[in-house]
XYZ file of C-alpha atoms in Angstrom:
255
model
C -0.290 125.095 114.661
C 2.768 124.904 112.029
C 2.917 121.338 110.618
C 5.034 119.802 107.422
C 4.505 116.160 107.927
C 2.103 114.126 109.788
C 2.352 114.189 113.748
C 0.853 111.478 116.114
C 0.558 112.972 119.654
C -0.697 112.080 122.581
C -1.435 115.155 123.843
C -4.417 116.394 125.889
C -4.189 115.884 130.204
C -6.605 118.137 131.325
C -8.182 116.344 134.657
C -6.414 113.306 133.653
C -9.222 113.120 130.479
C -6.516 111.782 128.575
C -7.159 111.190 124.410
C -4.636 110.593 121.387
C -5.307 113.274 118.312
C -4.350 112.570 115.288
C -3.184 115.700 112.923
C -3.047 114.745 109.277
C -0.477 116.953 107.248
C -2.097 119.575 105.979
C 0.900 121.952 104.067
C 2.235 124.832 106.348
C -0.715 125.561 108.472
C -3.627 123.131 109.730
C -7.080 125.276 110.235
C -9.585 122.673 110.755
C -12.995 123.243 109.206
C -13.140 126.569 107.906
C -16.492 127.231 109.316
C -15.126 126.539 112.652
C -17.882 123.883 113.567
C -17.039 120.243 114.237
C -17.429 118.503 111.071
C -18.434 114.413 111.705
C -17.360 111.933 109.142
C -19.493 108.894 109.423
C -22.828 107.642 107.739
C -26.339 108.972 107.856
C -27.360 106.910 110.192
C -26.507 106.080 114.303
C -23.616 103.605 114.770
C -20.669 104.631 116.733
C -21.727 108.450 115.645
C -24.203 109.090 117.574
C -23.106 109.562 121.282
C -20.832 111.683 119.677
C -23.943 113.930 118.166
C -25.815 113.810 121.876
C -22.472 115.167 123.279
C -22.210 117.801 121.209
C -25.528 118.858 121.443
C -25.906 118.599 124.969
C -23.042 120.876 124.980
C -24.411 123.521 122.868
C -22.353 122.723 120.186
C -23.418 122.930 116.699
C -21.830 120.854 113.880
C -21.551 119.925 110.113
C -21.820 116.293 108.670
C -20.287 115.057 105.682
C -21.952 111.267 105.125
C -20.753 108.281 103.468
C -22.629 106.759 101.237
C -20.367 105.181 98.683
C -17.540 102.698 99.123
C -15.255 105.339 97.429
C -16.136 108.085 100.184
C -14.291 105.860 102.638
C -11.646 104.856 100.187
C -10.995 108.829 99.960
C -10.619 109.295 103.750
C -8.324 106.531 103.837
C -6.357 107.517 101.297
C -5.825 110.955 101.793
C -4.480 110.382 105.470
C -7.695 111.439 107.759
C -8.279 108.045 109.332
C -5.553 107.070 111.655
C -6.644 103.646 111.779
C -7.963 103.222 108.452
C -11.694 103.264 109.876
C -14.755 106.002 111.051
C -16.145 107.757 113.307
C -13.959 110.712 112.514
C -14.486 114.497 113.368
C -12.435 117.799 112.355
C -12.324 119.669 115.297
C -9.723 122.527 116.214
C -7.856 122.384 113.667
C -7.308 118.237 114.352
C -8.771 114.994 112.503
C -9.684 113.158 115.706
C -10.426 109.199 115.513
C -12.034 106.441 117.804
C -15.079 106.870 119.708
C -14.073 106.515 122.872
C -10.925 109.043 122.233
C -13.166 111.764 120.670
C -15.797 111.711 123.149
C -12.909 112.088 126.197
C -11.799 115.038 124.082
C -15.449 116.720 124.015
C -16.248 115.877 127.251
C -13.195 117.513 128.457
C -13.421 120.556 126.327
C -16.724 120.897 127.149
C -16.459 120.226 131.283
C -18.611 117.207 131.082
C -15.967 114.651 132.349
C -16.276 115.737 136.441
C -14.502 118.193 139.053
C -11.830 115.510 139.785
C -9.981 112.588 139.366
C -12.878 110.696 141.558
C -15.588 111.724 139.868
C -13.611 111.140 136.422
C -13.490 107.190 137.477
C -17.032 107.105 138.342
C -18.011 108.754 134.873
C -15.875 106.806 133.211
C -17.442 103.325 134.813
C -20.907 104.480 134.249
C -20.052 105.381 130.249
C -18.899 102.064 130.133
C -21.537 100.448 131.418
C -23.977 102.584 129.004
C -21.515 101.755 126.403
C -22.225 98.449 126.568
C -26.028 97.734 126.462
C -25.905 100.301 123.879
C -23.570 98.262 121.930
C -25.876 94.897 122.247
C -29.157 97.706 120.699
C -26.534 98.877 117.794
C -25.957 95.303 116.653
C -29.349 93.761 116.458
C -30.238 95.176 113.070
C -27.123 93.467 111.611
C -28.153 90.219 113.259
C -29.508 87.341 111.131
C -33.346 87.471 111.325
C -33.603 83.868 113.320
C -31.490 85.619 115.991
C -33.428 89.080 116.662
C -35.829 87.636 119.233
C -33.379 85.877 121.140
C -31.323 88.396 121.230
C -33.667 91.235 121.525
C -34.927 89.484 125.064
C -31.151 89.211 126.069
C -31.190 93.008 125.585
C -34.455 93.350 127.923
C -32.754 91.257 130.014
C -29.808 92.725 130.292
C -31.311 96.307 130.937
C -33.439 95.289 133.444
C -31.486 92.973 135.881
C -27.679 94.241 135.088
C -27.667 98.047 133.831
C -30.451 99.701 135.113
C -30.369 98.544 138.776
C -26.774 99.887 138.860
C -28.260 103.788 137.843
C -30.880 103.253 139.702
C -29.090 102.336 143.315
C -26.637 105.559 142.038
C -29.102 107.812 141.982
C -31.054 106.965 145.069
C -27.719 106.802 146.702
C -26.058 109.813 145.410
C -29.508 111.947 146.326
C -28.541 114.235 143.591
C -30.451 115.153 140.329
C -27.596 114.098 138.037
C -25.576 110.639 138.324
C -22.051 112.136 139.423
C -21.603 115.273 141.709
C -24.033 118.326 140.641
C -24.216 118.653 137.337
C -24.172 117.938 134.317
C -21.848 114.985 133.129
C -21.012 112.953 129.766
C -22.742 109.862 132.568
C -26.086 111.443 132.484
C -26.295 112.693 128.504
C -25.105 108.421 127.945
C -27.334 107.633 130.291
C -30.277 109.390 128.750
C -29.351 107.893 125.223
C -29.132 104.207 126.219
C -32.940 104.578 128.136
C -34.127 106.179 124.762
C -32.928 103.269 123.228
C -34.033 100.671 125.596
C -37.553 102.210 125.116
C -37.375 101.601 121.569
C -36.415 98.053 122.171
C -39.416 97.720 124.750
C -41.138 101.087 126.124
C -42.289 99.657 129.659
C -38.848 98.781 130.456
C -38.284 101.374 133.191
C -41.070 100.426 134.737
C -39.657 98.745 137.577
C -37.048 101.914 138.377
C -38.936 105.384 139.311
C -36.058 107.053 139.697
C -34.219 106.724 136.305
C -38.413 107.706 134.650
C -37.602 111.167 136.757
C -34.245 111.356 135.869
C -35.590 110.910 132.164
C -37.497 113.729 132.230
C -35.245 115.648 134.045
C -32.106 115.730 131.531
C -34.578 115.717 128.563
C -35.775 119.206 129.507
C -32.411 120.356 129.442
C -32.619 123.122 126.508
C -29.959 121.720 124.956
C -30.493 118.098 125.602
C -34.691 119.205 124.788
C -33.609 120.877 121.291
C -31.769 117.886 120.183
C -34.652 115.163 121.075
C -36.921 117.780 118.824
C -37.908 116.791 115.333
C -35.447 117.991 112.271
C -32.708 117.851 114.159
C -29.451 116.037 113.996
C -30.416 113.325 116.105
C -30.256 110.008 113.761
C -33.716 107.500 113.556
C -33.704 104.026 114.518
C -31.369 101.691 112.786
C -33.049 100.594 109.457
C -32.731 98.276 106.445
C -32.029 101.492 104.377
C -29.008 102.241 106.952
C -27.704 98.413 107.441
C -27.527 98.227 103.269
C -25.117 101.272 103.136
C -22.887 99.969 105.543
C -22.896 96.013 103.908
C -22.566 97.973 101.006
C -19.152 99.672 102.301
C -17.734 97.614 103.754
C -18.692 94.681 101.574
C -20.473 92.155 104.431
């Protein structure tokens, strides 16, 4: 792709996965990461990252990661025109600096055939990612939470898994009669899926207790070779959230 000044394009319809890319200028020519692997931008820890790692690794997909640890490493990004809105997750990826979560997880998913055979199966992965999306949200944010807060909110999380999330995956899968959440095989649903019960069980381990189907459909998507490699020690997969991990990022962005 010949580029001499930034372009903004919305550009990618494939299945109606739609995303906006972001191509910083980059001279005469724009070759991505030299080493042809994804490169992810973010910090050495989970955050908004890591469903992007689990979909790239469920793919088969190996990447690079360049970590933030220093106010100044996000200064840089900003300054030098990779961050389209000023803020990470970002990741160079053919030969484009994409930006917001949501945007390069459509593109991956897409790339990747992960997003469904058709529009109606789109809409049902997309509702299911969102639903995901959101308990995993309320598990991202407890660390950050003043320490009078954790418990109450930590039970609001159990809460919320048990009576408003997990019932809805449950009922899908007993409905659907299929060993994946959306048609017969493998979606972006199922590897979100997977990640939020992971990280339920941190939060409490018994709480899938109460839904058989989603403790098969656990072990199920974990033996996925991909999926199985990934969940192995020494691999790119991020720990739980820690003090170590909540510093840097007070530390950054000065809160």
């Amino acid at each position: 792709m010949i580029l001499n000044r930034t372009t903004l394009k919305a550009s990618l319809d494939t299945q109606n996965c739609k995303t906006y890319i972001f191509i910083a200028d980059r001279g005469e020519s724009d070759t991505g990461n030299m080493s042809g692997k994804p490169k992810l931008h973010y910090f050495n820890g989970r955050g908004r990252m890591e469903p992007i790692r689990w979909l790239l690794a469920a793919a088969g997909v190996e990447f690079e990661e360049s970590y933030m640890e220093e106010k100044a490493d996000l200064t840089k990004l900003q300054k030098d025109g990779s961050l389209l809105f000023q803020q990470v997750p970002m990741v160079e990826i053919d030969g484009m600096k994409l930006v917001q979560t949501r945007a390069i997880m459509n593109y991956i998913a897409t790339k990747y055939n992960l997003c469904g055979k058709d529009l109606k199966e789109r809409a049902l992965i997309d509702m299911y990612v969102e639903g995901t999306t959101d308990l995993m949200g309320m598990i991202m944010y407890l660390p950050f939470q003043p320490a009078d807060t954790k418990e109450k909110n930590l039970a609001l999380i159990i809460e919320r898994a048990t009576t408003r999330y997990f019932p809805v995956y449950e009922k899908a899968l007993k409905d659907h009669g299929q060993d994946y959440l959306v048609g017969n095989k493998l979606s972006w649903a199922d590897v979100h899926l997977l990640e939020a019960i992971l990280m339920a069980e941190e939060c409490k381990p018994d709480v899938l207790s109460a839904f058989p189907l989603l403790q098969a459909f656990k072990g199920r998507i974990s033996n996925i070779p991909t999926i199985k490699k990934f969940l192995q020690p020494g691999s790119q997969r991020k720990p739980p959230t820690d003090e170590k991990f909540v510093a840097v990022v007070r530390k950054i962005f000065n809160i």
